Amino acid sequence: MAEDPNLVSTWLSAMVSSAEELATSTLGLDGITVLDSGLPSDRSFPGSYVALVGDDYNFEYGVAGSWEACGTLGRALLFMEPDEELTDDDMADAINEVINIVAGGVKRRMTEVDPGLKLGLPAFFNGTLHPTSHQEAAGSKIEIAGAEVYLLAFRHKV
Amino acid sequence: MKILIVDDSKAMRMIVLRHLRQAGYGDADFVEASNGLEGLAQVKAEGPDLILSDWNMPEMNGLEFLRKLRSDGDDTPFGFVTSEGTPDMQILARDSGAIFVIAKPFTVETFRETLDAAGVA
């Protein structure tokens, strides 16, 4: 790993790479497009979050966007047509699975940095995590399967 | 052939099922469970020929599910389909009796090649 693992941006970079892998494998797409960097100013996004906790590094990872964007991404994961009805439960389940896969890819990419990394169970909620002075955060806005969503990484300083 | 898919995510169970069908297992019968405890009940009720299980699940995780099966003397072929794709987890899975580990994200080709290599008919 050439990048500094002490930088939250390094872990966000692994997350973007993992999202690219999800797009090109399971979703069968050409890839993702990184649209912007930084955290969203809107703090009322729905999204899914999961903990990735290790011996030296502790993170919350999230994928969040508008309800419409989450629906678009959920339908893509479930191979549904754009106009097919998607219940809130199924959308939450699908977005949970997106962050589960993406964070699993981060774990795989960063396991040499922290072999003790353990992946939690994802949770879907409306609103974004708010980093405190004890946390660092980074985000990237991406387009994946026609959905514009944020990839978010929150690091708990130890 | 009867295949048991165990995952707490309904979405992922559907995705796995779709990939299996596209990988050439469209004639199989599929049964589902949402955690290891339900998986154990389905094994007793349905007698599957193959079990595909997630690792991280509530109630009973995939590794506990596999170990319980083996300790009960059940040797149904068992593979993980999981985000836990690190080398250490793969070794742990195999040492516990899994015949393969498919890491998420996956492709139809991943399923085809892995199941062929594992000798799953």
PDB file of N, CA, C and O in Angstrom, chain A residues 57-96:
ATOM      1  N   TYR A  57      -7.309   0.711  13.561  1.00  0.00           N
ATOM      2  CA  TYR A  57      -8.135   1.629  12.785  1.00  0.00           C
ATOM      3  C   TYR A  57      -9.611   1.267  12.966  1.00  0.00           C
ATOM      4  O   TYR A  57      -9.975   0.098  12.863  1.00  0.00           O
ATOM      5  N   ASN A  58     -10.422   2.286  13.235  1.00  0.00           N
ATOM      6  CA  ASN A  58     -11.862   2.072  13.433  1.00  0.00           C
ATOM      7  C   ASN A  58     -12.657   3.036  12.556  1.00  0.00           C
ATOM      8  O   ASN A  58     -12.449   4.255  12.633  1.00  0.00           O
ATOM      9  N   PHE A  59     -13.546   2.484  11.768  1.00  0.00           N
ATOM     10  CA  PHE A  59     -14.284   3.294  10.803  1.00  0.00           C
ATOM     11  C   PHE A  59     -15.777   2.993  10.827  1.00  0.00           C
ATOM     12  O   PHE A  59     -16.201   1.903  11.223  1.00  0.00           O
ATOM     13  N   GLU A  60     -16.549   3.977  10.398  1.00  0.00           N
ATOM     14  CA  GLU A  60     -17.913   3.750   9.938  1.00  0.00           C
ATOM     15  C   GLU A  60     -17.884   4.079   8.452  1.00  0.00           C
ATOM     16  O   GLU A  60     -17.355   5.127   8.048  1.00  0.00           O
ATOM     17  N   TYR A  61     -18.439   3.195   7.658  1.00  0.00           N
ATOM     18  CA  TYR A  61     -18.542   3.454   6.221  1.00  0.00           C
ATOM     19  C   TYR A  61     -20.006   3.613   5.844  1.00  0.00           C
ATOM     20  O   TYR A  61     -20.872   2.921   6.389  1.00  0.00           O
ATOM     21  N   GLY A  62     -20.275   4.515   4.930  1.00  0.00           N
ATOM     22  CA  GLY A  62     -21.643   4.724   4.516  1.00  0.00           C
ATOM     23  C   GLY A  62     -21.786   4.956   3.030  1.00  0.00           C
ATOM     24  O   GLY A  62     -20.847   5.408   2.357  1.00  0.00           O
ATOM     25  N   VAL A  63     -22.964   4.603   2.513  1.00  0.00           N
ATOM     26  CA  VAL A  63     -23.357   5.005   1.167  1.00  0.00           C
ATOM     27  C   VAL A  63     -24.711   5.685   1.332  1.00  0.00           C
ATOM     28  O   VAL A  63     -25.622   5.130   1.945  1.00  0.00           O
ATOM     29  N   ALA A  64     -24.804   6.921   0.860  1.00  0.00           N
ATOM     30  CA  ALA A  64     -26.000   7.716   1.106  1.00  0.00           C
ATOM     31  C   ALA A  64     -26.310   8.584  -0.110  1.00  0.00           C
ATOM     32  O   ALA A  64     -25.407   8.978  -0.854  1.00  0.00           O
ATOM     33  N   GLY A  65     -27.583   8.871  -0.275  1.00  0.00           N
ATOM     34  CA  GLY A  65     -28.008   9.736  -1.369  1.00  0.00           C
ATOM     35  C   GLY A  65     -29.475  10.084  -1.186  1.00  0.00           C
ATOM     36  O   GLY A  65     -30.060   9.759  -0.145  1.00  0.00           O
ATOM     37  N   SER A  66     -30.053  10.687  -2.173  1.00  0.00           N
ATOM     38  CA  SER A  66     -31.478  11.009  -2.073  1.00  0.00           C
ATOM     39  C   SER A  66     -32.286   9.705  -2.089  1.00  0.00           C
ATOM     40  O   SER A  66     -31.777   8.640  -2.456  1.00  0.00           O
ATOM     41  N   TRP A  67     -33.549   9.793  -1.698  1.00  0.00           N
ATOM     42  CA  TRP A  67     -34.407   8.608  -1.764  1.00  0.00           C
ATOM     43  C   TRP A  67     -34.452   8.065  -3.186  1.00  0.00           C
ATOM     44  O   TRP A  67     -34.424   6.859  -3.415  1.00  0.00           O
ATOM     45  N   GLU A  68     -34.518   9.003  -4.136  1.00  0.00           N
ATOM     46  CA  GLU A  68     -34.567   8.591  -5.547  1.00  0.00           C
ATOM     47  C   GLU A  68     -33.287   7.851  -5.947  1.00  0.00           C
ATOM     48  O   GLU A  68     -33.325   6.806  -6.604  1.00  0.00           O
ATOM     49  N   ALA A  69     -32.136   8.400  -5.521  1.00  0.00           N
ATOM     50  CA  ALA A  69     -30.864   7.763  -5.863  1.00  0.00           C
ATOM     51  C   ALA A  69     -30.733   6.390  -5.207  1.00  0.00           C
ATOM     52  O   ALA A  69     -30.262   5.430  -5.838  1.00  0.00           O
ATOM     53  N   CYS A  70     -31.155   6.294  -3.939  1.00  0.00           N
ATOM     54  CA  CYS A  70     -31.102   4.992  -3.264  1.00  0.00           C
ATOM     55  C   CYS A  70     -32.006   3.992  -3.983  1.00  0.00           C
ATOM     56  O   CYS A  70     -31.663   2.814  -4.128  1.00  0.00           O
ATOM     57  N   GLY A  71     -33.161   4.468  -4.443  1.00  0.00           N
ATOM     58  CA  GLY A  71     -34.063   3.594  -5.180  1.00  0.00           C
ATOM     59  C   GLY A  71     -33.449   3.122  -6.488  1.00  0.00           C
ATOM     60  O   GLY A  71     -33.557   1.950  -6.864  1.00  0.00           O
ATOM     61  N   THR A  72     -32.798   4.041  -7.183  1.00  0.00           N
ATOM     62  CA  THR A  72     -32.150   3.686  -8.455  1.00  0.00           C
ATOM     63  C   THR A  72     -31.056   2.647  -8.241  1.00  0.00           C
ATOM     64  O   THR A  72     -30.960   1.656  -8.972  1.00  0.00           O
ATOM     65  N   LEU A  73     -30.230   2.869  -7.216  1.00  0.00           N
ATOM     66  CA  LEU A  73     -29.143   1.925  -6.928  1.00  0.00           C
ATOM     67  C   LEU A  73     -29.698   0.583  -6.449  1.00  0.00           C
ATOM     68  O   LEU A  73     -29.205  -0.481  -6.842  1.00  0.00           O
ATOM     69  N   GLY A  74     -30.729   0.643  -5.615  1.00  0.00           N
ATOM     70  CA  GLY A  74     -31.351  -0.595  -5.138  1.00  0.00           C
ATOM     71  C   GLY A  74     -31.921  -1.411  -6.280  1.00  0.00           C
ATOM     72  O   GLY A  74     -31.735  -2.627  -6.336  1.00  0.00           O
ATOM     73  N   ARG A  75     -32.613  -0.742  -7.204  1.00  0.00           N
ATOM     74  CA  ARG A  75     -33.166  -1.456  -8.361  1.00  0.00           C
ATOM     75  C   ARG A  75     -32.057  -2.074  -9.216  1.00  0.00           C
ATOM     76  O   ARG A  75     -32.201  -3.172  -9.734  1.00  0.00           O
ATOM     77  N   ALA A  76     -30.951  -1.351  -9.354  1.00  0.00           N
ATOM     78  CA  ALA A  76     -29.833  -1.886 -10.146  1.00  0.00           C
ATOM     79  C   ALA A  76     -29.279  -3.150  -9.507  1.00  0.00           C
ATOM     80  O   ALA A  76     -29.013  -4.143 -10.195  1.00  0.00           O
ATOM     81  N   LEU A  77     -29.138  -3.129  -8.189  1.00  0.00           N
ATOM     82  CA  LEU A  77     -28.596  -4.313  -7.507  1.00  0.00           C
ATOM     83  C   LEU A  77     -29.543  -5.496  -7.634  1.00  0.00           C
ATOM     84  O   LEU A  77     -29.111  -6.643  -7.726  1.00  0.00           O
ATOM     85  N   LEU A  78     -30.842  -5.202  -7.634  1.00  0.00           N
ATOM     86  CA  LEU A  78     -31.853  -6.262  -7.706  1.00  0.00           C
ATOM     87  C   LEU A  78     -32.262  -6.582  -9.144  1.00  0.00           C
ATOM     88  O   LEU A  78     -33.196  -7.343  -9.371  1.00  0.00           O
ATOM     89  N   PHE A  79     -31.568  -5.973 -10.106  1.00  0.00           N
ATOM     90  CA  PHE A  79     -31.844  -6.206 -11.535  1.00  0.00           C
ATOM     91  C   PHE A  79     -33.301  -5.907 -11.871  1.00  0.00           C
ATOM     92  O   PHE A  79     -33.941  -6.628 -12.624  1.00  0.00           O
ATOM     93  N   MET A  80     -33.829  -4.843 -11.280  1.00  0.00           N
ATOM     94  CA  MET A  80     -35.209  -4.435 -11.551  1.00  0.00           C
ATOM     95  C   MET A  80     -35.232  -3.348 -12.604  1.00  0.00           C
ATOM     96  O   MET A  80     -34.250  -2.618 -12.785  1.00  0.00           O
ATOM     97  N   GLU A  81     -36.365  -3.249 -13.292  1.00  0.00           N
ATOM     98  CA  GLU A  81     -36.551  -2.173 -14.260  1.00  0.00           C
ATOM     99  C   GLU A  81     -36.720  -0.845 -13.510  1.00  0.00           C
ATOM    100  O   GLU A  81     -37.185  -0.836 -12.367  1.00  0.00           O
ATOM    101  N   PRO A  82     -36.333   0.272 -14.152  1.00  0.00           N
ATOM    102  CA  PRO A  82     -36.412   1.572 -13.470  1.00  0.00           C
ATOM    103  C   PRO A  82     -37.802   1.922 -12.954  1.00  0.00           C
ATOM    104  O   PRO A  82     -37.932   2.631 -11.964  1.00  0.00           O
ATOM    105  N   ASP A  83     -38.846   1.423 -13.635  1.00  0.00           N
ATOM    106  CA  ASP A  83     -40.197   1.787 -13.209  1.00  0.00           C
ATOM    107  C   ASP A  83     -40.837   0.721 -12.329  1.00  0.00           C
ATOM    108  O   ASP A  83     -42.007   0.838 -11.953  1.00  0.00           O
ATOM    109  N   GLU A  84     -40.099  -0.313 -12.001  1.00  0.00           N
ATOM    110  CA  GLU A  84     -40.649  -1.344 -11.123  1.00  0.00           C
ATOM    111  C   GLU A  84     -40.763  -0.826  -9.702  1.00  0.00           C
ATOM    112  O   GLU A  84     -39.884  -0.095  -9.223  1.00  0.00           O
ATOM    113  N   GLU A  85     -41.842  -1.246  -9.020  1.00  0.00           N
ATOM    114  CA  GLU A  85     -42.055  -0.783  -7.651  1.00  0.00           C
ATOM    115  C   GLU A  85     -41.057  -1.456  -6.707  1.00  0.00           C
ATOM    116  O   GLU A  85     -40.861  -2.674  -6.753  1.00  0.00           O
ATOM    117  N   LEU A  86     -40.434  -0.631  -5.871  1.00  0.00           N
ATOM    118  CA  LEU A  86     -39.473  -1.120  -4.889  1.00  0.00           C
ATOM    119  C   LEU A  86     -39.945  -0.649  -3.514  1.00  0.00           C
ATOM    120  O   LEU A  86     -40.063   0.559  -3.277  1.00  0.00           O
ATOM    121  N   THR A  87     -40.224  -1.586  -2.631  1.00  0.00           N
ATOM    122  CA  THR A  87     -40.686  -1.187  -1.293  1.00  0.00           C
ATOM    123  C   THR A  87     -39.523  -0.568  -0.513  1.00  0.00           C
ATOM    124  O   THR A  87     -38.346  -0.796  -0.824  1.00  0.00           O
ATOM    125  N   ASP A  88     -39.871   0.205   0.519  1.00  0.00           N
ATOM    126  CA  ASP A  88     -38.825   0.799   1.351  1.00  0.00           C
ATOM    127  C   ASP A  88     -37.970  -0.281   2.001  1.00  0.00           C
ATOM    128  O   ASP A  88     -36.750  -0.139   2.131  1.00  0.00           O
ATOM    129  N   ASP A  89     -38.605  -1.364   2.439  1.00  0.00           N
ATOM    130  CA  ASP A  89     -37.853  -2.454   3.068  1.00  0.00           C
ATOM    131  C   ASP A  89     -36.848  -3.060   2.098  1.00  0.00           C
ATOM    132  O   ASP A  89     -35.697  -3.328   2.458  1.00  0.00           O
ATOM    133  N   ASP A  90     -37.299  -3.296   0.878  1.00  0.00           N
ATOM    134  CA  ASP A  90     -36.392  -3.902  -0.110  1.00  0.00           C
ATOM    135  C   ASP A  90     -35.283  -2.928  -0.502  1.00  0.00           C
ATOM    136  O   ASP A  90     -34.147  -3.337  -0.756  1.00  0.00           O
ATOM    137  N   MET A  91     -35.611  -1.634  -0.556  1.00  0.00           N
ATOM    138  CA  MET A  91     -34.574  -0.653  -0.873  1.00  0.00           C
ATOM    139  C   MET A  91     -33.526  -0.616   0.242  1.00  0.00           C
ATOM    140  O   MET A  91     -32.320  -0.645  -0.020  1.00  0.00           O
ATOM    141  N   ALA A  92     -33.984  -0.582   1.488  1.00  0.00           N
ATOM    142  CA  ALA A  92     -33.044  -0.552   2.611  1.00  0.00           C
ATOM    143  C   ALA A  92     -32.184  -1.807   2.616  1.00  0.00           C
ATOM    144  O   ALA A  92     -30.966  -1.748   2.845  1.00  0.00           O
ATOM    145  N   ASP A  93     -32.810  -2.935   2.359  1.00  0.00           N
ATOM    146  CA  ASP A  93     -32.084  -4.210   2.308  1.00  0.00           C
ATOM    147  C   ASP A  93     -31.013  -4.168   1.219  1.00  0.00           C
ATOM    148  O   ASP A  93     -29.863  -4.590   1.425  1.00  0.00           O
ATOM    149  N   ALA A  94     -31.375  -3.635   0.063  1.00  0.00           N
ATOM    150  CA  ALA A  94     -30.435  -3.575  -1.059  1.00  0.00           C
ATOM    151  C   ALA A  94     -29.281  -2.607  -0.764  1.00  0.00           C
ATOM    152  O   ALA A  94     -28.113  -2.921  -1.033  1.00  0.00           O
ATOM    153  N   ILE A  95     -29.592  -1.438  -0.216  1.00  0.00           N
ATOM    154  CA  ILE A  95     -28.525  -0.470   0.075  1.00  0.00           C
ATOM    155  C   ILE A  95     -27.633  -0.985   1.208  1.00  0.00           C
ATOM    156  O   ILE A  95     -26.417  -0.772   1.205  1.00  0.00           O
ATOM    157  N   ASN A  96     -28.240  -1.695   2.172  1.00  0.00           N
ATOM    158  CA  ASN A  96     -27.425  -2.361   3.191  1.00  0.00           C
ATOM    159  C   ASN A  96     -26.428  -3.318   2.546  1.00  0.00           C
ATOM    160  O   ASN A  96     -25.275  -3.430   2.968  1.00  0.00           O
TER     161      ASN A  96
END
